[in-house]
mmCIF file of C-alpha atoms and ligand atoms in Angstrom:
data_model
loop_
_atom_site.group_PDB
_atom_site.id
_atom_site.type_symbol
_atom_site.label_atom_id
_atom_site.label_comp_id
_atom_site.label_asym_id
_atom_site.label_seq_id
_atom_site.Cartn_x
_atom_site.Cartn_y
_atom_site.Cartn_z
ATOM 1 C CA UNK A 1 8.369 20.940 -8.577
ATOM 2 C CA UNK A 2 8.773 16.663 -8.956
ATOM 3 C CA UNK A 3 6.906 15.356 -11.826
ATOM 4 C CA UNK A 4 4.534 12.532 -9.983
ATOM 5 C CA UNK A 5 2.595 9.429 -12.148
ATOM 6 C CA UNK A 6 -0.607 9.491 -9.695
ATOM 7 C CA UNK A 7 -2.698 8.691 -12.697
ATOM 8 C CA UNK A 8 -2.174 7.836 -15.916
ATOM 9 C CA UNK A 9 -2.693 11.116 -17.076
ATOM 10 C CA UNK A 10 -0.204 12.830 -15.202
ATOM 11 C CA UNK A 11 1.896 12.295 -18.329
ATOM 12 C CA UNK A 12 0.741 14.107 -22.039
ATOM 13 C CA UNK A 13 0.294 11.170 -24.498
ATOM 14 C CA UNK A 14 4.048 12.586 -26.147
ATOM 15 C CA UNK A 15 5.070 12.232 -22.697
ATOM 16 C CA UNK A 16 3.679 8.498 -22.398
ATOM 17 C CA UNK A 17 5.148 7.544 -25.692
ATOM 18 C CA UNK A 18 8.214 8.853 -25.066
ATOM 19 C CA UNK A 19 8.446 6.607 -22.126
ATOM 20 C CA UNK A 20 7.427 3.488 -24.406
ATOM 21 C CA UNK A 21 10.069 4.250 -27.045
ATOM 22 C CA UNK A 22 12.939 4.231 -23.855
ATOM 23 C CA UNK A 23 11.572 1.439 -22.256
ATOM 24 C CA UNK A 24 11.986 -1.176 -25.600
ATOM 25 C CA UNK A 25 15.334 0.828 -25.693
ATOM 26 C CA UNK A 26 16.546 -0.612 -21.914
ATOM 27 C CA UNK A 27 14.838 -3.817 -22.535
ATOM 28 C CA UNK A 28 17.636 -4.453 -24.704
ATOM 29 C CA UNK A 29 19.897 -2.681 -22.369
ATOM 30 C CA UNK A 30 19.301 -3.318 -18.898
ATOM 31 C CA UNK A 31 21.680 -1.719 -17.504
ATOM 32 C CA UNK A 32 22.016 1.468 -19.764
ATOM 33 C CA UNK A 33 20.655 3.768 -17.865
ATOM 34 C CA UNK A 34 22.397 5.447 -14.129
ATOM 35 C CA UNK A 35 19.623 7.658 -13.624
ATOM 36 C CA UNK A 36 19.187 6.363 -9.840
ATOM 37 C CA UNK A 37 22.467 6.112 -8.817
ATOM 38 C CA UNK A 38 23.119 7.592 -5.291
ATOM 39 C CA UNK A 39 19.402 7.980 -4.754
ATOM 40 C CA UNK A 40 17.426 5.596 -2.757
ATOM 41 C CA UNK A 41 13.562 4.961 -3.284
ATOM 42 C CA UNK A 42 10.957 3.858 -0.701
ATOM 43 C CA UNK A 43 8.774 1.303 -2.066
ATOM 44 C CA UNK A 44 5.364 1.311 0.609
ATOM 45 C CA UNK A 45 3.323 -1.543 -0.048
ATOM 46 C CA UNK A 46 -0.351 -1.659 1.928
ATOM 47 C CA UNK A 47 -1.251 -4.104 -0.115
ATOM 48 C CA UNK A 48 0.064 -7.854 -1.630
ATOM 49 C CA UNK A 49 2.638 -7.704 -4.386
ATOM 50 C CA UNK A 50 4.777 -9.784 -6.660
ATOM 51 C CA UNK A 51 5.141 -8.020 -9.650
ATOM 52 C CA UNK A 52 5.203 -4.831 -8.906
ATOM 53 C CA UNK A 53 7.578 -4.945 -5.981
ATOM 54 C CA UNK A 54 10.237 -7.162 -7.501
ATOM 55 C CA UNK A 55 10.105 -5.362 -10.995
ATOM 56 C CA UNK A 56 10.505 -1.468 -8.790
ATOM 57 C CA UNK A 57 13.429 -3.709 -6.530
ATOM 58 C CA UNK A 58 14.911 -4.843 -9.292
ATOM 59 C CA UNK A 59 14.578 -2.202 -11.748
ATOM 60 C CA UNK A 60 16.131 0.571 -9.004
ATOM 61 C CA UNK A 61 19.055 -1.443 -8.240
ATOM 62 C CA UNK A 62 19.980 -2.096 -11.929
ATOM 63 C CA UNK A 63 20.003 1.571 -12.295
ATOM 64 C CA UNK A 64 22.093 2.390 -9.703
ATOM 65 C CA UNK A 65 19.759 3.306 -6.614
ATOM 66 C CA UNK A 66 19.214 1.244 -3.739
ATOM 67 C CA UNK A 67 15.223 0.247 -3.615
ATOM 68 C CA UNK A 68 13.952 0.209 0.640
ATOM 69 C CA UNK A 69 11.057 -1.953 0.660
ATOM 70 C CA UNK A 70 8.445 -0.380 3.629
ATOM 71 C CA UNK A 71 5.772 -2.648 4.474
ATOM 72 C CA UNK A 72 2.920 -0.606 5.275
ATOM 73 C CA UNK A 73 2.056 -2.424 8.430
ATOM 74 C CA UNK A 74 5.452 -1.769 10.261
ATOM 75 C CA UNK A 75 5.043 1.731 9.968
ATOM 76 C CA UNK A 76 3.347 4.558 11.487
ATOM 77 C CA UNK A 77 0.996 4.640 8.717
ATOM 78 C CA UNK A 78 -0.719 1.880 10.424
ATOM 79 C CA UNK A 79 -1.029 3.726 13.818
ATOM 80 C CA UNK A 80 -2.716 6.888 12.103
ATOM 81 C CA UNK A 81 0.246 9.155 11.656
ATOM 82 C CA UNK A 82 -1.168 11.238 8.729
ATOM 83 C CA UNK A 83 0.199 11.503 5.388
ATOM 84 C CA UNK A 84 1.041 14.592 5.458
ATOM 85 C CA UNK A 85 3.469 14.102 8.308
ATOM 86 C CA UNK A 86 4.770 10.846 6.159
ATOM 87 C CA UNK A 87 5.082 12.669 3.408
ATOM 88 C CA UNK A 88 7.595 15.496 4.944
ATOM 89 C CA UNK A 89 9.140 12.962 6.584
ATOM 90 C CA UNK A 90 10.062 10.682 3.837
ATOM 91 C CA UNK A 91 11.066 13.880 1.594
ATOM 92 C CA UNK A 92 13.970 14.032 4.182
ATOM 93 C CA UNK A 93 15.252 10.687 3.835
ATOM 94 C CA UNK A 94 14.587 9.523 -0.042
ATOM 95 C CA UNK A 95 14.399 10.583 -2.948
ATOM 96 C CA UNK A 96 11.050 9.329 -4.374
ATOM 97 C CA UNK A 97 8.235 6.838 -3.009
ATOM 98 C CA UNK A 98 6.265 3.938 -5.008
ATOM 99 C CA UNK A 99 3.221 3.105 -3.121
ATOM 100 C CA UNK A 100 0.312 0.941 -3.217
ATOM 101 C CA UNK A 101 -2.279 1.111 -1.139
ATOM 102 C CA UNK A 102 -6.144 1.666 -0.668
ATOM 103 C CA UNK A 103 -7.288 5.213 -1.368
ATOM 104 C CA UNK A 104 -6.180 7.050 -3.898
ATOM 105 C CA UNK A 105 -6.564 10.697 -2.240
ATOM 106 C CA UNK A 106 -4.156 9.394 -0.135
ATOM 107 C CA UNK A 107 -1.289 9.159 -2.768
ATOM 108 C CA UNK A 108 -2.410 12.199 -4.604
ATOM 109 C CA UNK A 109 -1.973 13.942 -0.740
ATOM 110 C CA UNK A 110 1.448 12.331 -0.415
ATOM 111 C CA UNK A 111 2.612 14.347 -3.687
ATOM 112 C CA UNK A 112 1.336 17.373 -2.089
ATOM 113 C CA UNK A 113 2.973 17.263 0.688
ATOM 114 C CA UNK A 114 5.521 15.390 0.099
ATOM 115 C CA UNK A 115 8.850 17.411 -2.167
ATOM 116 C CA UNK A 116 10.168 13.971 -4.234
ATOM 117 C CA UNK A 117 8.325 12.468 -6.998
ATOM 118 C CA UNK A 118 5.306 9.507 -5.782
ATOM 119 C CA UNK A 119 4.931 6.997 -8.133
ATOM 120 C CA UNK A 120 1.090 5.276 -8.046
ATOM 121 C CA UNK A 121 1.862 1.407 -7.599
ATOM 122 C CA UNK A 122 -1.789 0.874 -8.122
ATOM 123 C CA UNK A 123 -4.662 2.272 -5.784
ATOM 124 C CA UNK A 124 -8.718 0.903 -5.632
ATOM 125 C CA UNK A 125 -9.206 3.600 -8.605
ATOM 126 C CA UNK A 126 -6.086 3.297 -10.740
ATOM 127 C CA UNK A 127 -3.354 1.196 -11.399
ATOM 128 C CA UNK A 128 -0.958 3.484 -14.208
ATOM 129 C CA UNK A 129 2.251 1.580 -13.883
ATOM 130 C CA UNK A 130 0.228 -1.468 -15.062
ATOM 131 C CA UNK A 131 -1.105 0.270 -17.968
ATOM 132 C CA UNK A 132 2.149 1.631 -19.084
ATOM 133 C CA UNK A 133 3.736 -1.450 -19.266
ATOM 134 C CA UNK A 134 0.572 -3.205 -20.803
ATOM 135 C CA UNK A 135 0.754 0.072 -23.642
ATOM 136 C CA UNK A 136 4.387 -0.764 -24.166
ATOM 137 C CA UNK A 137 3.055 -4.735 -24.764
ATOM 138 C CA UNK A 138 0.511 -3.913 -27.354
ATOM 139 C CA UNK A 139 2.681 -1.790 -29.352
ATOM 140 C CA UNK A 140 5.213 -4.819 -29.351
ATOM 141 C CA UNK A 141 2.528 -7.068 -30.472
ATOM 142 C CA UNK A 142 1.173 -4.669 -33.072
ATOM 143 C CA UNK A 143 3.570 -2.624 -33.717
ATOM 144 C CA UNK A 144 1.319 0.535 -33.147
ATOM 145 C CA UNK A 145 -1.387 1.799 -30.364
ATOM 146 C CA UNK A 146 -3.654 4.191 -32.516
ATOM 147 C CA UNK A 147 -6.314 2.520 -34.524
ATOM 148 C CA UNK A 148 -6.586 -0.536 -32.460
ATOM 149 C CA UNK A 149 -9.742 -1.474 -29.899
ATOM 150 C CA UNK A 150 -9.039 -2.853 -27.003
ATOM 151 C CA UNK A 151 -12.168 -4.696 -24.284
ATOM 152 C CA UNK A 152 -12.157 -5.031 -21.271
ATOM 153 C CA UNK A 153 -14.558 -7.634 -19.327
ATOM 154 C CA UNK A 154 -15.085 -8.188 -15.963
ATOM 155 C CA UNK A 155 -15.098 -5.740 -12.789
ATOM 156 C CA UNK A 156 -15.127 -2.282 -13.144
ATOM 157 C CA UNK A 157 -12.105 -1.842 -11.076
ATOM 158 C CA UNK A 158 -8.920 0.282 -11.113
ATOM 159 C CA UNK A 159 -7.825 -1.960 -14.012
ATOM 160 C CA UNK A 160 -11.169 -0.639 -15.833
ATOM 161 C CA UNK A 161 -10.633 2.309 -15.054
ATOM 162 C CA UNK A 162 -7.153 3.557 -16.163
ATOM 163 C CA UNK A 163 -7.014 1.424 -19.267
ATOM 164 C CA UNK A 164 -10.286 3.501 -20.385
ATOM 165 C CA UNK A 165 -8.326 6.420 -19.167
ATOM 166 C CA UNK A 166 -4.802 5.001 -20.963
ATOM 167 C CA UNK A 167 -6.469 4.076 -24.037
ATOM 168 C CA UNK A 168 -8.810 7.060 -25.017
ATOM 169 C CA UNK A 169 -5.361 9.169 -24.220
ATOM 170 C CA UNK A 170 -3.442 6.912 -26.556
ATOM 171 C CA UNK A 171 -6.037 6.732 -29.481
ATOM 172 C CA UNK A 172 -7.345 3.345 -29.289
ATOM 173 C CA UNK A 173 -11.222 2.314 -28.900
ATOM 174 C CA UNK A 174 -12.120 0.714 -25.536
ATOM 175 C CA UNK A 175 -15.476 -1.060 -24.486
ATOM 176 C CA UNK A 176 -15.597 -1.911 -21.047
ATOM 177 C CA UNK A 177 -17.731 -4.925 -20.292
ATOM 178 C CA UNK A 178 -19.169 -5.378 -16.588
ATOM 179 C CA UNK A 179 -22.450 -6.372 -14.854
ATOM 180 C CA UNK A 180 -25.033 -4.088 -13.985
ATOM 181 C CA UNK A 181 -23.746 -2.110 -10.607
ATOM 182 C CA UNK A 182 -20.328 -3.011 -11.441
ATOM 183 C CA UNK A 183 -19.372 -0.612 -14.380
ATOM 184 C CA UNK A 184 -16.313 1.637 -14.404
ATOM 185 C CA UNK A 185 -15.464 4.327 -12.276
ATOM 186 C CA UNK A 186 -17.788 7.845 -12.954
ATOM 187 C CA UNK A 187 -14.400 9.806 -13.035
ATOM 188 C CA UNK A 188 -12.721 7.622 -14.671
ATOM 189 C CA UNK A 189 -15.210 7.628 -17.700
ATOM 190 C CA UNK A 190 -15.520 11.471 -17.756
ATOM 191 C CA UNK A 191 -11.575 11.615 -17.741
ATOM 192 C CA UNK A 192 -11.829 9.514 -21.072
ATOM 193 C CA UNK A 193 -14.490 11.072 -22.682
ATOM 194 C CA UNK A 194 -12.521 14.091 -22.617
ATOM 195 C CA UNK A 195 -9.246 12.379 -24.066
ATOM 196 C CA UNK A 196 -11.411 11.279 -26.895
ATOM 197 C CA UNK A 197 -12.660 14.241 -27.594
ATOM 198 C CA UNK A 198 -9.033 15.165 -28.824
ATOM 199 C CA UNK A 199 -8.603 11.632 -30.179
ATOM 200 C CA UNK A 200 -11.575 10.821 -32.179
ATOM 201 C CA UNK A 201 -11.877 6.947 -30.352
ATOM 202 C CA UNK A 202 -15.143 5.306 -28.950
ATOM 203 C CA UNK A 203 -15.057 4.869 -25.352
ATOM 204 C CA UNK A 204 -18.500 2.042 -24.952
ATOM 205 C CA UNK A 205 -19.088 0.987 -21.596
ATOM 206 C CA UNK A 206 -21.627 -2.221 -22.063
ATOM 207 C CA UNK A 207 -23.203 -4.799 -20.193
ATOM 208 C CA UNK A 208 -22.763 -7.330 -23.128
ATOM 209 C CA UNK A 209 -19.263 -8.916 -23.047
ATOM 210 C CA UNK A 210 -20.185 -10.265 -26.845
ATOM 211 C CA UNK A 211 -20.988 -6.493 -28.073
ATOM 212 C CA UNK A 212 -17.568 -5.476 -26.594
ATOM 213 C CA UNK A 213 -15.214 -8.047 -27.634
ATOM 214 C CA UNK A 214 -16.754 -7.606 -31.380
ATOM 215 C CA UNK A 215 -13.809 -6.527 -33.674
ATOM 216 C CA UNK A 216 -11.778 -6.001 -30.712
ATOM 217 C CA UNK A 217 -7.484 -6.215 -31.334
ATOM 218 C CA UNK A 218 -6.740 -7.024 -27.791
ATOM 219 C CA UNK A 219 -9.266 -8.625 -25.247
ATOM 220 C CA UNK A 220 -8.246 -7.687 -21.271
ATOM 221 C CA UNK A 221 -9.579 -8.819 -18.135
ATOM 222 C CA UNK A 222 -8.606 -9.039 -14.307
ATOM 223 C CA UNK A 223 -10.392 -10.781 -11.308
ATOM 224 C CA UNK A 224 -13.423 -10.310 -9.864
ATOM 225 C CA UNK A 225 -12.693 -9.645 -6.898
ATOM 226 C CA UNK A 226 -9.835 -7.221 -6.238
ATOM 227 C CA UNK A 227 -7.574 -6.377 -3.102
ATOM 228 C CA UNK A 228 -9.429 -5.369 -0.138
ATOM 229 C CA UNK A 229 -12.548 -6.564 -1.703
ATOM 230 C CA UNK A 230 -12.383 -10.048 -0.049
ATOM 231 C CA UNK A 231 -15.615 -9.839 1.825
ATOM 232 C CA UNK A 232 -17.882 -9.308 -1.325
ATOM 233 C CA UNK A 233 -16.656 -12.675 -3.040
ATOM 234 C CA UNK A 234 -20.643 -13.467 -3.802
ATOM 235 C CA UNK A 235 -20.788 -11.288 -6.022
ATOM 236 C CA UNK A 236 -18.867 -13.445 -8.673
ATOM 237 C CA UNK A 237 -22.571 -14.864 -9.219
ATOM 238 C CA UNK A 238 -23.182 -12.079 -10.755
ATOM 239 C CA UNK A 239 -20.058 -12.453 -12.920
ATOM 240 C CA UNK A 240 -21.623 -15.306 -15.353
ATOM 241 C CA UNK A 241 -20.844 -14.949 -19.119
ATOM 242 C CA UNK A 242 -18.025 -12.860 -18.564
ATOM 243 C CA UNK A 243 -15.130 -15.620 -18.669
ATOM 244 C CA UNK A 244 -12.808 -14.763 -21.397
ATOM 245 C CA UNK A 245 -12.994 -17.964 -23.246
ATOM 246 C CA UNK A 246 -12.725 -19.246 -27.006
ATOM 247 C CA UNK A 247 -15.836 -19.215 -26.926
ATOM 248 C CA UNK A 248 -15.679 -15.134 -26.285
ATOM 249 C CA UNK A 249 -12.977 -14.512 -28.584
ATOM 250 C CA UNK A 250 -14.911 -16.069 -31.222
ATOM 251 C CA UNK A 251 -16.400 -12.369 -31.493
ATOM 252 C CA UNK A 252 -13.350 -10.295 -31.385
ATOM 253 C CA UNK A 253 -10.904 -9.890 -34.705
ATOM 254 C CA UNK A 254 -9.396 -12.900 -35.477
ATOM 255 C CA UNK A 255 -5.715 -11.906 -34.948
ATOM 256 C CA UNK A 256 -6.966 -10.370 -31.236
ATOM 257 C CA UNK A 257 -4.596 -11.128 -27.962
ATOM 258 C CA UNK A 258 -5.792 -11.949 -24.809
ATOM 259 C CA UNK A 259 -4.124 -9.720 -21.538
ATOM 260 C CA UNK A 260 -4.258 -9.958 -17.831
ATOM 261 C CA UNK A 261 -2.489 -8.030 -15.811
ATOM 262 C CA UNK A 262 -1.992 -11.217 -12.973
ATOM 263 C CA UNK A 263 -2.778 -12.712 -10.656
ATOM 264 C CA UNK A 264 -5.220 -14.581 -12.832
ATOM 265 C CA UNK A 265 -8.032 -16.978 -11.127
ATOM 266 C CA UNK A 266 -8.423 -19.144 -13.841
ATOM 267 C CA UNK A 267 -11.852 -21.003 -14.679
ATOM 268 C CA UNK A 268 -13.161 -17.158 -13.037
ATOM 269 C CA UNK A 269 -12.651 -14.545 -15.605
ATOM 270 C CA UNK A 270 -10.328 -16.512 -17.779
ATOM 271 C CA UNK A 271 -10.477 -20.024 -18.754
ATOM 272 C CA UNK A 272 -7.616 -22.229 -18.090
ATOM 273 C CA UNK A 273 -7.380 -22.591 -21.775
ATOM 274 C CA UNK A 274 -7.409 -19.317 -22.957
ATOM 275 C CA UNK A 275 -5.043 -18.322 -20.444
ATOM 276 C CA UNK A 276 -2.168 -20.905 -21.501
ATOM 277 C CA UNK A 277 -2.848 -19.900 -25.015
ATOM 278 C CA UNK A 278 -2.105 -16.411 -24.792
ATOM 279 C CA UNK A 279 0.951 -17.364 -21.886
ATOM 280 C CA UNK A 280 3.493 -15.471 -24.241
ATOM 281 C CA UNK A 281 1.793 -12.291 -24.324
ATOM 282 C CA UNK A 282 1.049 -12.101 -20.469
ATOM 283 C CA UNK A 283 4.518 -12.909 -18.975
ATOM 284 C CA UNK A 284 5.607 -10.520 -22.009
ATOM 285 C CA UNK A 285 3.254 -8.295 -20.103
ATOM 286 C CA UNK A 286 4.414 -9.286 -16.472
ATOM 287 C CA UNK A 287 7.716 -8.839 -17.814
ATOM 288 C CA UNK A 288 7.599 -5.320 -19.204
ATOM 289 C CA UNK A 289 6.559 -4.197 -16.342
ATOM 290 C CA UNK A 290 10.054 -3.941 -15.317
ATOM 291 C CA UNK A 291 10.996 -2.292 -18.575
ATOM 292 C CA UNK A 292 8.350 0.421 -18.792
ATOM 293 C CA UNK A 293 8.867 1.554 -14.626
ATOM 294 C CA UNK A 294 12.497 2.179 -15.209
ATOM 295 C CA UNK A 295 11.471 4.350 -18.491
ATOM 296 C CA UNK A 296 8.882 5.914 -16.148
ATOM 297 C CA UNK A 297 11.917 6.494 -13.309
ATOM 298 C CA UNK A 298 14.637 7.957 -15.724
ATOM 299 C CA UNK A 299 11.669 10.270 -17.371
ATOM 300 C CA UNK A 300 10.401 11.472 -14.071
ATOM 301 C CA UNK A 301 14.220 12.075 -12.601
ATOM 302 C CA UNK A 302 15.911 13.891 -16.005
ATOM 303 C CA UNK A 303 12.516 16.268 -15.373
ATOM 304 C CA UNK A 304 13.734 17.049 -11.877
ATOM 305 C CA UNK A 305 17.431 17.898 -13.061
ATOM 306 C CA UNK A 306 16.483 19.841 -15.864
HETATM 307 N N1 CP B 1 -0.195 -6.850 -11.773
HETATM 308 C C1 CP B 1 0.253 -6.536 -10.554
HETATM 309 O O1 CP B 1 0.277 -5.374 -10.135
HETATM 310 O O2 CP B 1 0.693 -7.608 -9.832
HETATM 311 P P1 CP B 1 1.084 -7.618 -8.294
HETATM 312 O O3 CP B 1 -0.188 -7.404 -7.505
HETATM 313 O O4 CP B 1 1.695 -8.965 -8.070
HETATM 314 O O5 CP B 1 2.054 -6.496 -8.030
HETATM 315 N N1 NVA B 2 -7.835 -5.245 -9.687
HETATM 316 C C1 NVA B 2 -6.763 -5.975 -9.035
HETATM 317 C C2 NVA B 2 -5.471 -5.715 -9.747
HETATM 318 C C3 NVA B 2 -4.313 -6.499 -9.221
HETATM 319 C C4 NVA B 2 -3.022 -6.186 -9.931
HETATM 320 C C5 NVA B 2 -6.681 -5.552 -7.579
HETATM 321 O O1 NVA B 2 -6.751 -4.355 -7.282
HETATM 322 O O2 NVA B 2 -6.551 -6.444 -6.738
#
């Protein structure tokens, strides 16, 4: 049976920092690592992407597989051929699939169908690859994950979602800071409340971006408005006093980051300021992306061998 990364917690937290520990291993080595030679990897994208499709291209062909980009639209996908069809089908051709698209049961159904690992290249209700790479970025900044408390304000969106998920699995606090109506996923929060069960963190969801940023390590945020959400833009009304700002981080620790996962809308839920300020730690962030998917690739492959 493939080993898939649907969600975040498809991997044990051993399992996630193993990953970490490789990935600052082939940042130093890009080229280290053969895993994928011979095998080729179908990258379906339903959605917009820069980073995540040029760090998956780039990151298969530097170890050794050839990356075949499938735009959603030009398939049959797009003409209501199920996935369950798609998923059989591409089994026969490649030898795992990245995709990013709307629902989530639709990628978890491609795994079950499907006989090659499916990697999660971010959904409406998670976005793991993301996280991994943003885990891998805090422990480079901090030199640790457990102990630390990380907020989040903004949406409750997939970004919300799986770094409440990632974080409660890892052992840091989270707060999660949203308007009224737009808090985290239900699932989502249940999934972490069970993590920290095992890992003795606070998991706070708040409407009060000041009461989540207090004595927070590493403030996060992410737009407003996500993919496919284009029609609901008035809601950013609602979104007043939750622009990450100095004026914000005057209430988290005093050595705290600032992270977005990009694209940023700046003067929305980051000032222009802050943003440029904390530059180094999100193209570090961007960056690692790359990094921490071709730990993820190698992890997920060596499973299949062995
Ligand atoms: N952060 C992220 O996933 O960026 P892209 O939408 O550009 O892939
Ligand atoms: N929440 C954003 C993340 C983009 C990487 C979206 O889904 O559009």
């Amino acid at each position: 049976m493939p080993r898939h990364f649907v969600n975040f917690e498809d991997l044990t937290k051993d399992e996630i920092l193993q990953v970490i520990d490789y990935a600052e291993k082939l940042k130093k080595d890009p080229f280290s690592d053969q895993t994928l030679k011979n095998k080729s990897i179908g990258l379906i994208f339903m959605k917009p992407s820069t980073r995540t499709r040029l760090s998956f291209e780039v990151g298969v062909y530097q170890m050794g597989g050839q990356p075949v980009y499938i735009l959603g639209s030009s398939t049959q996908l797009s003409r209501g051929e199920d996935i369950k069809d798609t998923a059989r089908v591409m089994s026969r051709y490649l030898d795992g699939i990245v995709i990013r698209t709307f629902s989530h049961q639709e990628v978890e159904d491609l795994a079950k169908y499907g006989s090659i690992p499916v990697i999660n290249a971010l959904t409406d209700y998670q976005h793991p690859c993301q996280v991994l790479a943003d885990m891998m970025t805090i422990k480079e900044y901090f030199g640790k994950l457990e102990g630390l408390k990380l907020a989040y304000v903004g949406d409750g969106n997939n970004m919300a979602n799986t770094l409440m998920i990632g974080c409660a699995l890892l052992g840091l606090d989270v707060s999660v800071a949203t308007p009224p109506m737009y808090e985290p996923n239900s699932k989502a929060l249940q999934t972490a409340l069970e993590f920290a069960k095992e890992t003795g963190v606070n998991v706070e969801i708040t409407n009060d971006p000041k009461e989540a940023v207090k004595g927070a390590n590493i403030v996060y945020t992410d737009v407003w408005v996500s993919m496919g959400q284009e029609g609901e833009k008035d809601k950013k009304k609602l979104f007043e006093g939750f622009t990450v700002d100095d004026n914000l981080l005057s209430y988290a620790d005093k050595n705290a980051i600032v992270m977005h996962c990009l694209p940023a809308h700046k003067g929305e839920e980051i000032s222009e300021e802050t943003f440029e300020r904390f530059a180094d730690v999100i193209f570090n962030q961007a960056e690692n992306r790359l990094h921490a998917q071709k730990a993820l690739m190698s992890f997920l492959y060596k499973n299949l061998n062995s």
